[in-house]
mmCIF file of C-alpha atoms in Angstrom:
data_model
loop_
_atom_site.group_PDB
_atom_site.id
_atom_site.type_symbol
_atom_site.label_atom_id
_atom_site.label_comp_id
_atom_site.label_asym_id
_atom_site.label_seq_id
_atom_site.Cartn_x
_atom_site.Cartn_y
_atom_site.Cartn_z
ATOM 1 C CA ASN E 233 59.332 -20.295 -160.923
ATOM 2 C CA ALA E 234 57.143 -23.375 -161.492
ATOM 3 C CA GLY E 235 54.464 -22.411 -158.930
ATOM 4 C CA VAL E 236 52.540 -25.506 -157.809
ATOM 5 C CA THR E 237 53.418 -28.814 -159.472
ATOM 6 C CA GLN E 238 51.547 -32.106 -159.190
ATOM 7 C CA THR E 239 52.458 -35.651 -160.164
ATOM 8 C CA PRO E 240 51.191 -37.742 -161.786
ATOM 9 C CA LYS E 241 48.913 -35.989 -164.285
ATOM 10 C CA PHE E 242 46.814 -39.101 -164.884
ATOM 11 C CA GLN E 243 46.391 -42.362 -163.000
ATOM 12 C CA VAL E 244 44.168 -45.419 -163.304
ATOM 13 C CA LEU E 245 43.828 -47.688 -160.276
ATOM 14 C CA LYS E 246 41.931 -50.838 -159.494
ATOM 15 C CA THR E 247 39.664 -50.928 -156.446
ATOM 16 C CA GLY E 248 41.737 -51.606 -153.348
ATOM 17 C CA GLN E 249 45.049 -50.362 -154.732
ATOM 18 C CA SER E 250 46.941 -47.596 -152.985
ATOM 19 C CA MET E 251 48.749 -44.565 -154.333
ATOM 20 C CA THR E 252 50.216 -41.237 -153.336
ATOM 21 C CA LEU E 253 49.626 -37.963 -155.152
ATOM 22 C CA GLN E 254 52.553 -35.595 -154.904
ATOM 23 C CA CYS E 255 52.428 -31.819 -154.687
ATOM 24 C CA ALA E 256 55.234 -29.275 -154.413
ATOM 25 C CA GLN E 257 55.329 -25.470 -154.418
ATOM 26 C CA ASP E 258 58.304 -23.155 -154.872
ATOM 27 C CA MET E 259 56.671 -19.936 -153.623
ATOM 28 C CA ASN E 260 57.685 -20.405 -149.986
ATOM 29 C CA HIS E 261 54.028 -20.509 -148.954
ATOM 30 C CA ASN E 262 53.061 -21.644 -145.493
ATOM 31 C CA SER E 263 49.641 -23.147 -146.236
ATOM 32 C CA MET E 264 48.839 -26.001 -148.600
ATOM 33 C CA TYR E 265 45.551 -27.651 -149.570
ATOM 34 C CA TRP E 266 44.150 -30.704 -151.319
ATOM 35 C CA TYR E 267 40.812 -30.497 -153.163
ATOM 36 C CA ARG E 268 38.787 -32.815 -155.308
ATOM 37 C CA GLN E 269 36.606 -31.615 -158.160
ATOM 38 C CA ASP E 270 33.544 -33.565 -159.199
ATOM 39 C CA PRO E 271 30.855 -32.608 -161.740
ATOM 40 C CA GLY E 272 28.170 -30.417 -160.173
ATOM 41 C CA MET E 273 30.050 -30.253 -156.848
ATOM 42 C CA GLY E 274 32.735 -27.633 -157.382
ATOM 43 C CA LEU E 275 35.979 -28.012 -155.461
ATOM 44 C CA ARG E 276 35.724 -29.658 -152.067
ATOM 45 C CA LEU E 277 38.503 -29.472 -149.492
ATOM 46 C CA ILE E 278 39.944 -32.836 -148.466
ATOM 47 C CA TYR E 279 42.790 -31.828 -146.126
ATOM 48 C CA TYR E 280 44.876 -28.760 -145.538
ATOM 49 C CA SER E 281 48.077 -27.784 -143.801
ATOM 50 C CA ALA E 282 48.163 -24.294 -142.329
ATOM 51 C CA SER E 283 51.897 -24.525 -141.752
ATOM 52 C CA GLU E 284 54.736 -27.036 -141.821
ATOM 53 C CA GLY E 285 54.089 -29.739 -139.240
ATOM 54 C CA THR E 286 50.321 -29.316 -139.048
ATOM 55 C CA THR E 287 47.474 -30.947 -140.965
ATOM 56 C CA ASP E 288 43.718 -30.707 -140.568
ATOM 57 C CA LYS E 289 40.662 -32.341 -142.086
ATOM 58 C CA GLY E 290 38.542 -30.532 -144.594
ATOM 59 C CA GLU E 291 35.030 -31.243 -145.829
ATOM 60 C CA VAL E 292 35.623 -34.726 -147.327
ATOM 61 C CA PRO E 293 38.612 -36.415 -145.587
ATOM 62 C CA ASN E 294 37.356 -40.017 -145.409
ATOM 63 C CA GLY E 295 39.536 -42.474 -147.329
ATOM 64 C CA TYR E 296 42.519 -40.117 -147.518
ATOM 65 C CA ASN E 297 45.652 -39.349 -145.540
ATOM 66 C CA VAL E 298 48.140 -36.534 -145.971
ATOM 67 C CA SER E 299 51.738 -35.772 -145.118
ATOM 68 C CA ARG E 300 53.331 -32.335 -144.987
ATOM 69 C CA LEU E 301 56.819 -33.568 -145.728
ATOM 70 C CA ASN E 302 58.442 -30.128 -145.486
ATOM 71 C CA LYS E 303 57.456 -26.571 -146.321
ATOM 72 C CA ARG E 304 57.476 -27.297 -150.057
ATOM 73 C CA GLU E 305 55.743 -30.655 -150.271
ATOM 74 C CA PHE E 306 52.284 -31.924 -149.335
ATOM 75 C CA SER E 307 51.248 -35.429 -150.385
ATOM 76 C CA LEU E 308 47.838 -37.097 -150.496
ATOM 77 C CA ARG E 309 47.546 -40.857 -150.027
ATOM 78 C CA LEU E 310 44.726 -43.204 -150.912
ATOM 79 C CA GLU E 311 45.278 -46.366 -148.886
ATOM 80 C CA SER E 312 42.563 -48.482 -150.525
ATOM 81 C CA ALA E 313 41.094 -46.779 -153.564
ATOM 82 C CA ALA E 314 37.353 -46.941 -154.247
ATOM 83 C CA PRO E 315 35.382 -46.003 -157.393
ATOM 84 C CA SER E 316 33.858 -43.088 -155.424
ATOM 85 C CA GLN E 317 37.351 -41.570 -155.356
ATOM 86 C CA THR E 318 37.392 -41.161 -159.122
ATOM 87 C CA SER E 319 37.891 -37.429 -159.461
ATOM 88 C CA VAL E 320 40.266 -34.642 -160.425
ATOM 89 C CA TYR E 321 42.536 -33.712 -157.543
ATOM 90 C CA PHE E 322 44.007 -30.246 -157.123
ATOM 91 C CA CYS E 323 46.709 -29.088 -154.799
ATOM 92 C CA ALA E 324 46.937 -25.414 -153.826
ATOM 93 C CA SER E 325 49.173 -23.203 -151.731
ATOM 94 C CA ARG E 326 48.736 -19.813 -150.073
ATOM 95 C CA ASP E 327 50.629 -17.331 -147.963
ATOM 96 C CA ARG E 328 48.712 -14.774 -145.976
ATOM 97 C CA ALA E 329 48.939 -11.391 -147.710
ATOM 98 C CA ALA E 330 48.854 -8.002 -146.052
ATOM 99 C CA ASN E 331 46.157 -6.964 -148.511
ATOM 100 C CA PRO E 332 43.131 -9.277 -148.198
ATOM 101 C CA LEU E 333 42.205 -8.638 -151.804
ATOM 102 C CA THR E 334 45.424 -10.296 -152.948
ATOM 103 C CA ASP E 335 45.251 -13.162 -150.452
ATOM 104 C CA THR E 336 44.505 -16.070 -152.706
ATOM 105 C CA GLN E 337 45.297 -19.711 -153.276
ATOM 106 C CA TYR E 338 47.459 -20.825 -156.184
ATOM 107 C CA PHE E 339 46.498 -24.116 -157.795
ATOM 108 C CA GLY E 340 48.429 -26.878 -159.506
ATOM 109 C CA PRO E 341 47.326 -28.360 -162.858
ATOM 110 C CA GLY E 342 45.528 -31.314 -161.258
ATOM 111 C CA THR E 343 45.692 -35.111 -161.264
ATOM 112 C CA ARG E 344 42.936 -37.005 -163.033
ATOM 113 C CA LEU E 345 42.345 -40.247 -161.128
ATOM 114 C CA THR E 346 40.128 -43.109 -162.266
ATOM 115 C CA VAL E 347 39.374 -46.021 -159.956
ATOM 116 C CA LEU E 348 37.946 -49.086 -161.677
ATOM 117 C CA ASP B 270 24.105 -28.280 -147.522
ATOM 118 C CA GLN B 271 25.866 -26.078 -150.042
ATOM 119 C CA GLN B 272 26.932 -22.811 -148.485
ATOM 120 C CA VAL B 273 27.890 -21.316 -151.847
ATOM 121 C CA LYS B 274 25.571 -21.840 -154.801
ATOM 122 C CA GLN B 275 25.965 -21.116 -158.472
ATOM 123 C CA ASN B 276 22.555 -21.942 -159.838
ATOM 124 C CA SER B 277 23.388 -21.559 -163.525
ATOM 125 C CA PRO B 278 25.479 -24.507 -164.758
ATOM 126 C CA SER B 279 26.174 -22.735 -168.040
ATOM 127 C CA LEU B 280 25.871 -19.404 -169.823
ATOM 128 C CA SER B 281 26.270 -18.534 -173.498
ATOM 129 C CA VAL B 282 27.016 -14.963 -174.577
ATOM 130 C CA GLN B 283 27.836 -13.230 -177.843
ATOM 131 C CA GLU B 284 31.311 -11.709 -178.190
ATOM 132 C CA GLY B 285 31.284 -8.034 -177.209
ATOM 133 C CA ARG B 286 28.225 -8.347 -174.953
ATOM 134 C CA ILE B 287 28.110 -8.457 -171.168
ATOM 135 C CA SER B 288 28.449 -11.748 -169.258
ATOM 136 C CA ILE B 289 26.850 -11.854 -165.814
ATOM 137 C CA LEU B 290 27.636 -14.788 -163.535
ATOM 138 C CA ASN B 291 25.752 -15.115 -160.270
ATOM 139 C CA CYS B 292 26.508 -16.628 -156.892
ATOM 140 C CA ASP B 293 24.499 -16.936 -153.660
ATOM 141 C CA TYR B 294 25.767 -17.799 -150.203
ATOM 142 C CA THR B 295 24.137 -18.740 -146.928
ATOM 143 C CA ASN B 296 26.817 -18.256 -144.261
ATOM 144 C CA SER B 297 26.763 -14.721 -142.839
ATOM 145 C CA MET B 298 30.265 -15.318 -141.404
ATOM 146 C CA PHE B 299 31.764 -15.096 -144.876
ATOM 147 C CA ASP B 300 33.558 -11.794 -145.269
ATOM 148 C CA TYR B 301 35.721 -12.379 -148.294
ATOM 149 C CA PHE B 302 34.594 -13.490 -151.759
ATOM 150 C CA LEU B 303 36.606 -14.539 -154.790
ATOM 151 C CA TRP B 304 36.107 -15.596 -158.382
ATOM 152 C CA TYR B 305 38.352 -18.163 -160.012
ATOM 153 C CA LYS B 306 38.573 -19.034 -163.680
ATOM 154 C CA LYS B 307 39.418 -22.514 -164.944
ATOM 155 C CA TYR B 308 40.394 -23.704 -168.400
ATOM 156 C CA PRO B 309 40.229 -27.412 -169.327
ATOM 157 C CA ALA B 310 43.167 -29.484 -168.070
ATOM 158 C CA GLU B 311 44.460 -26.573 -165.943
ATOM 159 C CA GLY B 312 44.087 -25.586 -162.318
ATOM 160 C CA PRO B 313 41.821 -22.700 -161.280
ATOM 161 C CA THR B 314 43.405 -19.253 -161.383
ATOM 162 C CA PHE B 315 42.419 -16.268 -159.279
ATOM 163 C CA LEU B 316 40.439 -13.625 -161.128
ATOM 164 C CA ILE B 317 39.060 -11.012 -158.737
ATOM 165 C CA SER B 318 37.943 -10.673 -155.128
ATOM 166 C CA ILE B 319 35.874 -8.443 -152.880
ATOM 167 C CA SER B 320 35.750 -7.805 -149.173
ATOM 168 C CA SER B 321 32.426 -7.639 -147.347
ATOM 169 C CA ILE B 322 33.034 -3.995 -146.490
ATOM 170 C CA LYS B 323 32.774 -3.138 -150.194
ATOM 171 C CA ASP B 324 29.915 -3.510 -152.639
ATOM 172 C CA LYS B 325 31.952 -3.302 -155.826
ATOM 173 C CA ASN B 326 35.454 -4.090 -157.043
ATOM 174 C CA GLU B 327 36.642 -3.484 -160.561
ATOM 175 C CA ASP B 328 39.646 -4.802 -162.477
ATOM 176 C CA GLY B 329 39.716 -4.001 -166.162
ATOM 177 C CA ARG B 330 36.852 -5.804 -167.893
ATOM 178 C CA PHE B 331 35.879 -7.634 -164.707
ATOM 179 C CA THR B 332 33.674 -6.219 -161.964
ATOM 180 C CA VAL B 333 32.366 -8.037 -158.914
ATOM 181 C CA PHE B 334 29.282 -6.760 -157.084
ATOM 182 C CA LEU B 335 28.329 -7.791 -153.573
ATOM 183 C CA ASN B 336 24.835 -7.446 -152.058
ATOM 184 C CA LYS B 337 25.264 -8.459 -148.413
ATOM 185 C CA SER B 338 21.608 -8.122 -147.473
ATOM 186 C CA ALA B 339 20.657 -10.550 -150.248
ATOM 187 C CA LYS B 340 23.780 -12.708 -149.729
ATOM 188 C CA HIS B 341 24.414 -12.458 -153.430
ATOM 189 C CA LEU B 342 27.373 -11.614 -155.585
ATOM 190 C CA SER B 343 27.837 -11.347 -159.300
ATOM 191 C CA LEU B 344 30.697 -11.134 -161.766
ATOM 192 C CA HIS B 345 30.299 -8.885 -164.800
ATOM 193 C CA ILE B 346 32.571 -9.245 -167.809
ATOM 194 C CA VAL B 347 32.382 -6.373 -170.291
ATOM 195 C CA PRO B 348 32.997 -6.765 -173.147
ATOM 196 C CA SER B 349 33.085 -10.554 -173.300
ATOM 197 C CA GLN B 350 35.785 -12.143 -175.442
ATOM 198 C CA PRO B 351 36.138 -15.703 -176.807
ATOM 199 C CA GLY B 352 39.166 -16.195 -174.540
ATOM 200 C CA ASP B 353 36.859 -15.712 -171.544
ATOM 201 C CA SER B 354 35.233 -19.085 -172.294
ATOM 202 C CA ALA B 355 35.987 -21.151 -169.196
ATOM 203 C CA VAL B 356 34.468 -22.450 -165.975
ATOM 204 C CA TYR B 357 34.014 -19.739 -163.335
ATOM 205 C CA PHE B 358 33.965 -20.679 -159.664
ATOM 206 C CA CYS B 359 32.684 -18.447 -156.927
ATOM 207 C CA ALA B 360 34.343 -18.946 -153.523
ATOM 208 C CA ALA B 361 33.847 -17.506 -150.057
ATOM 209 C CA SER B 362 35.549 -17.561 -146.671
ATOM 210 C CA PRO B 363 36.112 -15.784 -143.411
ATOM 211 C CA TYR B 364 39.400 -13.997 -144.246
ATOM 212 C CA GLY B 365 42.443 -16.142 -143.782
ATOM 213 C CA ASN B 366 40.467 -19.320 -143.469
ATOM 214 C CA LYS B 367 39.378 -22.137 -145.739
ATOM 215 C CA LEU B 368 37.619 -21.404 -149.009
ATOM 216 C CA VAL B 369 34.174 -22.796 -149.832
ATOM 217 C CA PHE B 370 33.543 -23.134 -153.550
ATOM 218 C CA GLY B 371 30.400 -23.138 -155.637
ATOM 219 C CA ALA B 372 29.775 -25.769 -158.297
ATOM 220 C CA GLY B 373 30.926 -23.527 -161.135
ATOM 221 C CA THR B 374 29.354 -21.961 -164.236
ATOM 222 C CA ILE B 375 30.553 -22.787 -167.739
ATOM 223 C CA LEU B 376 30.780 -19.599 -169.799
ATOM 224 C CA ARG B 377 30.814 -19.847 -173.591
ATOM 225 C CA VAL B 378 31.517 -16.680 -175.533
ATOM 226 C CA LYS B 379 30.520 -17.024 -179.159
ATOM 227 C CA SER B 380 32.349 -15.099 -181.882
#
């Protein structure tokens, strides 16, 4: 059981280049999320998918697109990378639990992206 | 406007003593609060949570306290251990909805 996996682990892009960050989970969760983490800002939600076939914007969606390819996979695409998108990106998944106290999101190890 | 605030960027504590991490929130619609722990080069992992109908939840060395009237919660770690050194994020949400995270507090436990 790998949990949530993300590829790549590191990436350096030049301004204007495009790339796709991949995320997969093997826990049969319905909901998946993409966050970015910046110093002093915590984790901010970029996009999420409450279930297969649906996606919605989060707090900071500009400059990103997402695809919920199937129940397992949720990708994040940067069409034209900018230096302001230099960040650590985390994918997470969740399935609604009967007990609210155990209803939590499970995170991948992150992708460290630098845009020059 | 940050809805969840962790005003202490860092905290240093001696091994064996109590660590107290604080978090304030502004949205009265939040009814579910969580703490996550994050080591370098890893994703955050769930630590402990509390529902708004409770004022305390305990799990081993970790206790979370919620003061709804003050919109404040805190995480107590007793006794603190060197392995507890990490970044701690407070998060809040209406149950079943999106999480809003604070900026995090770096905890260093000195041996």
